[in-house]
Amino acid sequence: MIYSLCLILIGIGLYGILTKRNIVKIIIGFVIMEAGVHLLLILIGYRMQGEAPILQPGMKLSEFITRAVDPLPQALTLTSIVIGLGVLALMIAIAIRLYERYKTFDITEMRRLKG
Amino acid sequence: MNHLIPLFIAVPLGAAFFIPLVSRHVKWVPDVFGNLTMFSLAAMSFYTIGQSEVYHLGAWQTPIGIDLRLDGLSSLLLIAINVIGLAATLYSVAYMRIFTSKLRYYSLFLIMVTGMNGVVLTADLFNLYIFMEMAAIASYALVGFGCEHEELEASFKYLVLGSLATLFVLIGVALLYGMTGSLNMAQVATSMQSAAQAAQGTMAKPYIFALGLFICGFALKSALVPFHAWLPDAYQSAPAPISAMLSGVLTKTIGVYVLARLLFNVFGISQQLLLILQILGALSMVVGVLLAIGQWDMKRLFAYHSISQIGYVVLALGLGTPLGIIGGLYHLVNHSVFKSLLFLNAGAVEYSTGTRDLKRLGGLNQALPITGKTSLVASMSIAGIPPFNGFWSKLIIIIACVQAGYYWLAAWAVFVSLVTLASFLKVQKYAFLDAAKMALAKIQHTPFFMGLSMVVLAILCVVTSLAVLSGFDAPVLIAPAADVLIKGLITL
Amino acid sequence: MTGMSLIVKTVCRWLKGFILLFGVYIVLYGHLTPGGGFSGGVIIACAFILIFLAEGKLVETKIFSKNVAGELDSVGILIFWAAALTGLFCGGVYFKNFITTAAESHFKLFSSGIIPICNIGIGLKVGASLFVVFVILAAVKIVVPKKSDNINDHEEDEK
């Protein structure tokens, strides 16, 4: 099943986020997981042998509906890619600042907050 | 059509981008403009009382366009968000002087308010995700606003866990869309119900998977106990008004509110879901309060109490009875008032003395009279001493537990309340009553605006307790909000 | 920093206009062809980032300073916002499509209502803010540390 590939990607990303100690690797894990989610979103709207959801003049609407790909998940994916970009930029900015302060990317050495 | 509804999103958004445009050269613009915006929003939010309607953006009808939905629950949350936001901005006029850039602060603050208002008003699952992410990203940046070791560390932790939560939510939204073919909450609810009826009352597996993802995601956002790791760090490191906003309204809006909305109004509540809510709530209550006892940092102590009080709210919602839901929502509002007041107090103490360590403070009642008195009010509220609001909502929750037959939950709630009282006696003793351990003469006085916003919130602590005058089972404002949840699935 | 070699600089100088033009085209024709505000804005930002990379960090202040970019960023989102609010005041509903009579005669470019206006706003916003993000992340050692806060506004773009 092709959906399981997305789940594998999401799983890899989750594994990276949860087990890695390097900040950059955590960020990469996050990006992989996000890619998996986006692929899942796209797949939900996909249709075998479908065509682009653009209504050309001369097409019959009822026939068009049975053949076109669902356009909504594509719009959703685009939006969520944009949001992912914002989160990614913020993550990298914080990672750079953290490196400036602690001189390391290892999260096990950043332990000022406890208790 | 009620044109106030889109303005709740449009006004703070416009102001958020208008401020950086004009205030690079004019220094007073961010303060004045931020406060004016929040004041007008708070005033507008009172006009939404008692109204309920669906607003079609761009006049597109429901299956095609995007809807905003205003009902009792949304209007309750709108009032809470915007009033607490006004208090926080008033406070920041003086407090944020110790940070560098007020311009960016107000811009991010207003974006956060935009996101929260949007979450409360939207009737569309994907827009819910967008607004949630908007509020959340602004809050990640605001937590790390100081750019020092602790702030950055807390911000990164919050950022990773928060983004994980939103990804869970996004997968859930995708699954729901794949199964029902719609993103409108009412349509999703309707088609899920008909699918369940066709299958003799059992939910299909993707729905259950999506439900699990939603519960994990929103429990992460609202920091219920197995998922609470980020919260103490974030609250401790953020600037005080931001801690107040995060604890007072952000976790409630993008955590508890959305969870309640989805479980009660979209999925339809069932016995197993109620059990999950009860377990989460009871765990959060006791773990939060037990961890709080040992803390010596004021803000960190308050942060753990935040977990415990959110536990009360979730537990009460998990009872599922009308009285339980009323108690939960009432406690939600009360908690947002007194907990933001407590965080503002902690900020005032830090502003004046330069430390939040309870072991080094003492005798502040003489030096900071306003902070001392308002923090006494807030402590009594959160511990449940009779004239204040916390007492009434806890009483309603305990009565609801007894009525629903969960005697051990009622005893549990009383026990947690007693431990809370002990913990706040400790705060009062060490910070405000004890003999002074530092030179009190050197302490800076509380600026006017900080005092003003704390006094306003202290008065609100008393005013919100008046809501029970119209009866335990029908407090003003709370009852219409609870009705929305009690009625179950929403329809078009 | 002085930038890369003469060849790179010259090629970039020739290319930047075409890239910019292509970005503007994508933004302006977003309602007719694939593309739109976001993709066009990214291309516009790429043109500036290319110059920035080739000419070195010092050029940033000359061609397109960070503050100007930040202001353009706000202007972009305000255009989008104004388009939505005008719908409220002219058409009576927020986000109402208030340019509806254009199809027959004069404003044929606006055949799709307010979408081109929104696209221009988004294009400005995305181009400027991507450039700001790049500058802040790339030039973090030179510029006095400031928080990159404007990056979190893209959400509204696609709404």
Short mmCIF file of N, CA, C and O in Angstrom, two decimals, chain B residues 338-439:
data_model
loop_
_atom_site.label_atom_id
_atom_site.label_comp_id
_atom_site.label_asym_id
_atom_site.label_seq_id
_atom_site.Cartn_x
_atom_site.Cartn_y
_atom_site.Cartn_z
N PHE B 338 -6.86 34.44 37.33
CA PHE B 338 -5.95 34.51 38.47
C PHE B 338 -4.55 34.04 38.12
O PHE B 338 -3.58 34.54 38.70
N LYS B 339 -4.42 33.12 37.16
CA LYS B 339 -3.06 32.68 36.85
C LYS B 339 -2.29 33.76 36.10
O LYS B 339 -1.11 33.96 36.34
N SER B 340 -2.98 34.52 35.22
CA SER B 340 -2.23 35.60 34.57
C SER B 340 -1.87 36.66 35.59
O SER B 340 -0.78 37.24 35.53
N LEU B 341 -2.75 36.89 36.58
CA LEU B 341 -2.41 37.84 37.64
C LEU B 341 -1.17 37.37 38.40
O LEU B 341 -0.26 38.17 38.69
N LEU B 342 -1.11 36.06 38.69
CA LEU B 342 0.05 35.55 39.43
C LEU B 342 1.33 35.74 38.63
O LEU B 342 2.37 36.13 39.18
N PHE B 343 1.27 35.46 37.33
CA PHE B 343 2.48 35.62 36.53
C PHE B 343 2.89 37.09 36.45
O PHE B 343 4.08 37.41 36.47
N LEU B 344 1.89 37.98 36.34
CA LEU B 344 2.23 39.40 36.33
C LEU B 344 2.87 39.81 37.65
O LEU B 344 3.80 40.61 37.69
N ASN B 345 2.36 39.23 38.77
CA ASN B 345 2.97 39.52 40.07
C ASN B 345 4.42 39.08 40.09
O ASN B 345 5.30 39.81 40.56
N ALA B 346 4.66 37.84 39.60
CA ALA B 346 6.03 37.34 39.59
C ALA B 346 6.91 38.26 38.76
O ALA B 346 8.06 38.55 39.13
N GLY B 347 6.37 38.76 37.64
CA GLY B 347 7.13 39.68 36.81
C GLY B 347 7.43 40.98 37.55
O GLY B 347 8.53 41.52 37.45
N ALA B 348 6.44 41.46 38.32
CA ALA B 348 6.65 42.71 39.05
C ALA B 348 7.73 42.53 40.11
O ALA B 348 8.58 43.40 40.32
N VAL B 349 7.70 41.36 40.78
CA VAL B 349 8.72 41.08 41.79
C VAL B 349 10.10 41.05 41.15
O VAL B 349 11.06 41.64 41.64
N GLU B 350 10.16 40.38 39.97
CA GLU B 350 11.45 40.29 39.30
C GLU B 350 11.93 41.65 38.83
O GLU B 350 13.10 41.99 38.91
N TYR B 351 10.97 42.46 38.34
CA TYR B 351 11.31 43.81 37.85
C TYR B 351 11.89 44.65 38.98
O TYR B 351 12.84 45.39 38.79
N SER B 352 11.31 44.50 40.18
CA SER B 352 11.73 45.36 41.27
C SER B 352 12.99 44.85 41.97
O SER B 352 13.83 45.65 42.37
N THR B 353 13.08 43.52 42.16
CA THR B 353 14.17 43.02 42.97
C THR B 353 15.26 42.34 42.15
O THR B 353 16.35 42.13 42.66
N GLY B 354 14.95 41.96 40.92
CA GLY B 354 15.96 41.33 40.10
C GLY B 354 16.08 39.83 40.30
O GLY B 354 16.94 39.20 39.71
N THR B 355 15.21 39.23 41.11
CA THR B 355 15.28 37.78 41.28
C THR B 355 13.88 37.22 41.48
O THR B 355 12.96 37.93 41.89
N ARG B 356 13.74 35.90 41.16
CA ARG B 356 12.47 35.24 41.41
C ARG B 356 12.64 34.13 42.43
O ARG B 356 11.73 33.38 42.70
N ASP B 357 13.85 34.03 43.00
CA ASP B 357 14.13 32.93 43.91
C ASP B 357 13.48 33.19 45.26
O ASP B 357 13.78 34.18 45.92
N LEU B 358 12.57 32.29 45.66
CA LEU B 358 11.82 32.53 46.90
C LEU B 358 12.75 32.57 48.11
O LEU B 358 12.45 33.24 49.09
N LYS B 359 13.88 31.85 48.03
CA LYS B 359 14.76 31.83 49.21
C LYS B 359 15.40 33.19 49.44
O LYS B 359 15.82 33.50 50.56
N ARG B 360 15.53 33.98 48.39
CA ARG B 360 16.22 35.27 48.55
C ARG B 360 15.27 36.43 48.73
O ARG B 360 15.70 37.54 48.99
N LEU B 361 13.96 36.18 48.54
CA LEU B 361 13.00 37.27 48.70
C LEU B 361 12.51 37.32 50.14
O LEU B 361 12.84 36.48 50.96
N GLY B 362 11.67 38.29 50.41
CA GLY B 362 11.10 38.37 51.74
C GLY B 362 10.66 39.78 52.07
O GLY B 362 11.24 40.76 51.59
N GLY B 363 9.59 39.90 52.84
CA GLY B 363 9.15 41.20 53.32
C GLY B 363 8.72 42.17 52.25
O GLY B 363 8.77 43.38 52.43
N LEU B 364 8.27 41.64 51.11
CA LEU B 364 7.94 42.55 50.01
C LEU B 364 6.61 43.27 50.25
O LEU B 364 6.28 44.18 49.50
N ASN B 365 5.85 42.87 51.25
CA ASN B 365 4.56 43.53 51.47
C ASN B 365 4.72 45.01 51.74
O ASN B 365 3.89 45.81 51.32
N GLN B 366 5.81 45.38 52.45
CA GLN B 366 6.00 46.82 52.70
C GLN B 366 6.53 47.52 51.46
O GLN B 366 6.09 48.61 51.11
N ALA B 367 7.46 46.87 50.77
CA ALA B 367 8.11 47.54 49.66
C ALA B 367 7.21 47.63 48.43
O ALA B 367 7.22 48.62 47.72
N LEU B 368 6.44 46.58 48.18
CA LEU B 368 5.60 46.55 46.98
C LEU B 368 4.15 46.29 47.41
O LEU B 368 3.65 45.18 47.29
N PRO B 369 3.47 47.29 47.94
CA PRO B 369 2.13 47.03 48.49
C PRO B 369 1.13 46.51 47.45
O PRO B 369 0.38 45.58 47.73
N ILE B 370 1.16 47.10 46.23
CA ILE B 370 0.17 46.68 45.23
C ILE B 370 0.41 45.23 44.85
O ILE B 370 -0.52 44.40 44.84
N THR B 371 1.66 44.89 44.58
CA THR B 371 1.96 43.52 44.20
C THR B 371 1.59 42.56 45.33
O THR B 371 1.02 41.50 45.10
N GLY B 372 1.90 42.95 46.57
CA GLY B 372 1.59 42.08 47.69
C GLY B 372 0.11 41.81 47.80
O GLY B 372 -0.32 40.66 47.92
N LYS B 373 -0.71 42.89 47.74
CA LYS B 373 -2.15 42.69 47.94
C LYS B 373 -2.76 41.91 46.78
O LYS B 373 -3.56 40.98 46.98
N THR B 374 -2.39 42.28 45.54
CA THR B 374 -3.01 41.57 44.42
C THR B 374 -2.58 40.11 44.41
O THR B 374 -3.38 39.23 44.08
N SER B 375 -1.34 39.83 44.81
CA SER B 375 -0.93 38.43 44.80
C SER B 375 -1.64 37.66 45.91
O SER B 375 -1.90 36.47 45.76
N LEU B 376 -1.99 38.34 46.99
CA LEU B 376 -2.78 37.67 48.02
C LEU B 376 -4.15 37.28 47.45
O LEU B 376 -4.62 36.15 47.65
N VAL B 377 -4.78 38.22 46.73
CA VAL B 377 -6.07 37.92 46.11
C VAL B 377 -5.95 36.72 45.17
O VAL B 377 -6.73 35.77 45.23
N ALA B 378 -4.91 36.75 44.33
CA ALA B 378 -4.76 35.68 43.35
C ALA B 378 -4.49 34.35 44.03
O ALA B 378 -5.03 33.31 43.64
N SER B 379 -3.65 34.37 45.09
CA SER B 379 -3.34 33.12 45.79
C SER B 379 -4.59 32.54 46.42
O SER B 379 -4.82 31.33 46.38
N MET B 380 -5.42 33.43 47.02
CA MET B 380 -6.63 32.92 47.63
C MET B 380 -7.59 32.37 46.57
O MET B 380 -8.28 31.38 46.80
N SER B 381 -7.59 33.03 45.40
CA SER B 381 -8.46 32.52 44.33
C SER B 381 -8.03 31.14 43.90
O SER B 381 -8.85 30.22 43.81
N ILE B 382 -6.74 30.96 43.65
CA ILE B 382 -6.30 29.68 43.10
C ILE B 382 -6.41 28.59 44.16
O ILE B 382 -6.69 27.43 43.85
N ALA B 383 -6.26 28.96 45.44
CA ALA B 383 -6.35 27.94 46.48
C ALA B 383 -7.79 27.64 46.85
O ALA B 383 -8.06 26.67 47.54
N GLY B 384 -8.73 28.46 46.40
CA GLY B 384 -10.14 28.17 46.66
C GLY B 384 -10.61 28.66 48.01
O GLY B 384 -11.22 27.94 48.78
N ILE B 385 -10.35 29.94 48.33
CA ILE B 385 -10.85 30.53 49.57
C ILE B 385 -12.16 31.26 49.24
O ILE B 385 -12.22 31.96 48.22
N PRO B 386 -13.21 31.12 50.03
CA PRO B 386 -14.56 31.46 49.62
C PRO B 386 -14.87 32.72 48.83
O PRO B 386 -15.48 32.56 47.78
N PRO B 387 -14.55 33.94 49.20
CA PRO B 387 -15.21 34.99 48.40
C PRO B 387 -14.72 35.06 46.96
O PRO B 387 -15.35 35.71 46.15
N PHE B 388 -13.64 34.39 46.62
CA PHE B 388 -13.05 34.61 45.29
C PHE B 388 -13.49 33.55 44.30
O PHE B 388 -14.06 32.52 44.68
N ASN B 389 -13.17 33.81 43.03
CA ASN B 389 -13.78 33.00 41.96
C ASN B 389 -13.35 31.54 41.98
O ASN B 389 -14.13 30.66 41.67
N GLY B 390 -12.08 31.28 42.36
CA GLY B 390 -11.59 29.91 42.33
C GLY B 390 -12.42 28.98 43.19
O GLY B 390 -12.64 27.82 42.85
N PHE B 391 -12.89 29.49 44.32
CA PHE B 391 -13.69 28.67 45.22
C PHE B 391 -14.94 28.17 44.53
O PHE B 391 -15.28 26.99 44.60
N TRP B 392 -15.66 29.08 43.86
CA TRP B 392 -16.96 28.70 43.29
C TRP B 392 -16.79 27.67 42.20
O TRP B 392 -17.53 26.68 42.15
N SER B 393 -15.79 27.88 41.33
CA SER B 393 -15.68 26.91 40.23
C SER B 393 -15.23 25.55 40.76
O SER B 393 -15.72 24.51 40.32
N LYS B 394 -14.32 25.55 41.76
CA LYS B 394 -13.91 24.26 42.31
C LYS B 394 -15.09 23.59 43.00
O LYS B 394 -15.26 22.37 42.92
N LEU B 395 -15.92 24.40 43.69
CA LEU B 395 -17.09 23.84 44.36
C LEU B 395 -18.01 23.19 43.33
O LEU B 395 -18.48 22.05 43.53
N ILE B 396 -18.24 23.90 42.21
CA ILE B 396 -19.13 23.33 41.19
C ILE B 396 -18.54 22.02 40.66
O ILE B 396 -19.26 21.03 40.49
N ILE B 397 -17.22 22.01 40.44
CA ILE B 397 -16.60 20.78 39.91
C ILE B 397 -16.76 19.64 40.90
O ILE B 397 -17.12 18.51 40.53
N ILE B 398 -16.55 19.92 42.19
CA ILE B 398 -16.64 18.85 43.19
C ILE B 398 -18.09 18.35 43.30
O ILE B 398 -18.34 17.14 43.35
N ILE B 399 -19.04 19.31 43.29
CA ILE B 399 -20.45 18.88 43.34
C ILE B 399 -20.78 18.02 42.13
O ILE B 399 -21.46 16.99 42.23
N ALA B 400 -20.25 18.44 40.96
CA ALA B 400 -20.53 17.67 39.75
C ALA B 400 -19.95 16.28 39.85
O ALA B 400 -20.58 15.30 39.43
N CYS B 401 -18.75 16.15 40.43
CA CYS B 401 -18.15 14.82 40.62
C CYS B 401 -19.06 13.96 41.48
O CYS B 401 -19.31 12.79 41.19
N VAL B 402 -19.55 14.55 42.58
CA VAL B 402 -20.39 13.77 43.50
C VAL B 402 -21.68 13.37 42.81
O VAL B 402 -22.13 12.22 42.89
N GLN B 403 -22.27 14.34 42.09
CA GLN B 403 -23.53 14.04 41.41
C GLN B 403 -23.38 12.93 40.39
O GLN B 403 -24.26 12.10 40.21
N ALA B 404 -22.22 12.94 39.70
CA ALA B 404 -22.03 11.92 38.66
C ALA B 404 -21.63 10.59 39.27
O ALA B 404 -21.48 9.61 38.55
N GLY B 405 -21.43 10.55 40.58
CA GLY B 405 -21.14 9.29 41.23
C GLY B 405 -19.66 8.96 41.34
O GLY B 405 -19.30 7.87 41.74
N TYR B 406 -18.79 9.91 40.99
CA TYR B 406 -17.36 9.65 41.09
C TYR B 406 -16.86 10.20 42.42
O TYR B 406 -16.26 11.28 42.47
N TYR B 407 -17.08 9.47 43.50
CA TYR B 407 -16.72 10.02 44.82
C TYR B 407 -15.22 10.17 44.96
O TYR B 407 -14.73 11.12 45.54
N TRP B 408 -14.47 9.19 44.41
CA TRP B 408 -13.02 9.28 44.58
C TRP B 408 -12.45 10.46 43.80
O TRP B 408 -11.48 11.08 44.22
N LEU B 409 -13.09 10.84 42.68
CA LEU B 409 -12.60 12.02 41.95
C LEU B 409 -12.84 13.28 42.77
O LEU B 409 -12.00 14.19 42.80
N ALA B 410 -14.00 13.33 43.47
CA ALA B 410 -14.28 14.50 44.30
C ALA B 410 -13.23 14.61 45.41
O ALA B 410 -12.68 15.69 45.66
N ALA B 411 -12.94 13.47 46.04
CA ALA B 411 -11.93 13.49 47.11
C ALA B 411 -10.57 13.91 46.56
O ALA B 411 -9.84 14.69 47.18
N TRP B 412 -10.26 13.41 45.35
CA TRP B 412 -9.01 13.74 44.65
C TRP B 412 -8.91 15.25 44.45
O TRP B 412 -7.88 15.87 44.74
N ALA B 413 -10.03 15.85 44.00
CA ALA B 413 -10.04 17.29 43.73
C ALA B 413 -9.84 18.07 45.03
O ALA B 413 -9.09 19.05 45.05
N VAL B 414 -10.48 17.62 46.12
CA VAL B 414 -10.32 18.33 47.39
C VAL B 414 -8.87 18.22 47.86
O VAL B 414 -8.27 19.21 48.30
N PHE B 415 -8.29 17.03 47.71
CA PHE B 415 -6.91 16.84 48.12
C PHE B 415 -5.97 17.77 47.36
O PHE B 415 -5.12 18.47 47.95
N VAL B 416 -6.14 17.82 46.03
CA VAL B 416 -5.27 18.69 45.22
C VAL B 416 -5.45 20.14 45.62
O VAL B 416 -4.48 20.91 45.71
N SER B 417 -6.68 20.51 45.94
CA SER B 417 -6.94 21.89 46.34
C SER B 417 -6.20 22.22 47.63
O SER B 417 -5.63 23.31 47.78
N LEU B 418 -6.19 21.26 48.57
CA LEU B 418 -5.46 21.50 49.84
C LEU B 418 -3.97 21.66 49.59
O LEU B 418 -3.32 22.55 50.17
N VAL B 419 -3.41 20.79 48.73
CA VAL B 419 -1.98 20.90 48.45
C VAL B 419 -1.68 22.24 47.78
O VAL B 419 -0.66 22.89 48.07
N THR B 420 -2.59 22.69 46.90
CA THR B 420 -2.41 24.00 46.27
C THR B 420 -2.36 25.09 47.32
O THR B 420 -1.52 25.99 47.27
N LEU B 421 -3.27 25.00 48.29
CA LEU B 421 -3.31 26.00 49.36
C LEU B 421 -1.97 26.02 50.09
O LEU B 421 -1.39 27.09 50.32
N ALA B 422 -1.46 24.82 50.42
CA ALA B 422 -0.18 24.76 51.13
C ALA B 422 0.91 25.42 50.32
O ALA B 422 1.72 26.22 50.84
N SER B 423 0.92 25.12 49.02
CA SER B 423 1.98 25.64 48.18
C SER B 423 1.92 27.16 48.08
O SER B 423 2.95 27.84 48.07
N PHE B 424 0.70 27.72 48.03
CA PHE B 424 0.62 29.18 47.93
C PHE B 424 0.85 29.86 49.26
O PHE B 424 1.31 31.01 49.29
N LEU B 425 0.57 29.14 50.37
CA LEU B 425 0.98 29.70 51.66
C LEU B 425 2.49 29.87 51.69
O LEU B 425 3.01 30.85 52.21
N LYS B 426 3.18 28.88 51.10
CA LYS B 426 4.64 28.97 51.04
C LYS B 426 5.08 30.21 50.27
O LYS B 426 5.95 30.96 50.73
N VAL B 427 4.44 30.45 49.10
CA VAL B 427 4.81 31.63 48.31
C VAL B 427 4.58 32.90 49.12
O VAL B 427 5.45 33.78 49.22
N GLN B 428 3.40 33.00 49.74
CA GLN B 428 3.08 34.21 50.49
C GLN B 428 4.07 34.41 51.63
O GLN B 428 4.55 35.52 51.87
N LYS B 429 4.38 33.30 52.32
CA LYS B 429 5.27 33.43 53.47
C LYS B 429 6.66 33.88 53.05
O LYS B 429 7.19 34.86 53.54
N TYR B 430 7.22 33.16 52.07
CA TYR B 430 8.61 33.44 51.73
C TYR B 430 8.76 34.77 51.01
O TYR B 430 9.73 35.49 51.24
N ALA B 431 7.83 35.10 50.13
CA ALA B 431 8.05 36.29 49.31
C ALA B 431 7.54 37.54 49.98
O ALA B 431 8.18 38.58 49.91
N PHE B 432 6.38 37.47 50.60
CA PHE B 432 5.72 38.71 50.98
C PHE B 432 5.66 38.95 52.49
O PHE B 432 5.65 40.07 52.94
N LEU B 433 5.58 37.88 53.28
CA LEU B 433 5.34 38.09 54.70
C LEU B 433 6.61 38.03 55.54
O LEU B 433 6.76 38.75 56.50
N ASP B 434 7.53 37.16 55.18
CA ASP B 434 8.71 36.91 56.00
C ASP B 434 9.52 38.17 56.23
O ASP B 434 9.29 39.20 55.60
N ALA B 435 10.48 38.06 57.13
CA ALA B 435 11.38 39.20 57.32
C ALA B 435 12.22 39.40 56.06
O ALA B 435 12.51 38.46 55.34
N ALA B 436 12.56 40.66 55.82
CA ALA B 436 13.28 40.96 54.59
C ALA B 436 14.68 40.37 54.63
O ALA B 436 15.36 40.41 55.65
N LYS B 437 15.10 39.79 53.50
CA LYS B 437 16.45 39.24 53.42
C LYS B 437 17.35 40.12 52.57
O LYS B 437 18.53 39.88 52.46
N MET B 438 16.79 41.11 51.91
CA MET B 438 17.61 42.00 51.08
C MET B 438 17.26 43.45 51.45
O MET B 438 16.27 43.71 52.11
N ALA B 439 18.11 44.35 51.02
CA ALA B 439 17.89 45.74 51.36
C ALA B 439 16.64 46.26 50.67
O ALA B 439 16.62 46.41 49.45
#
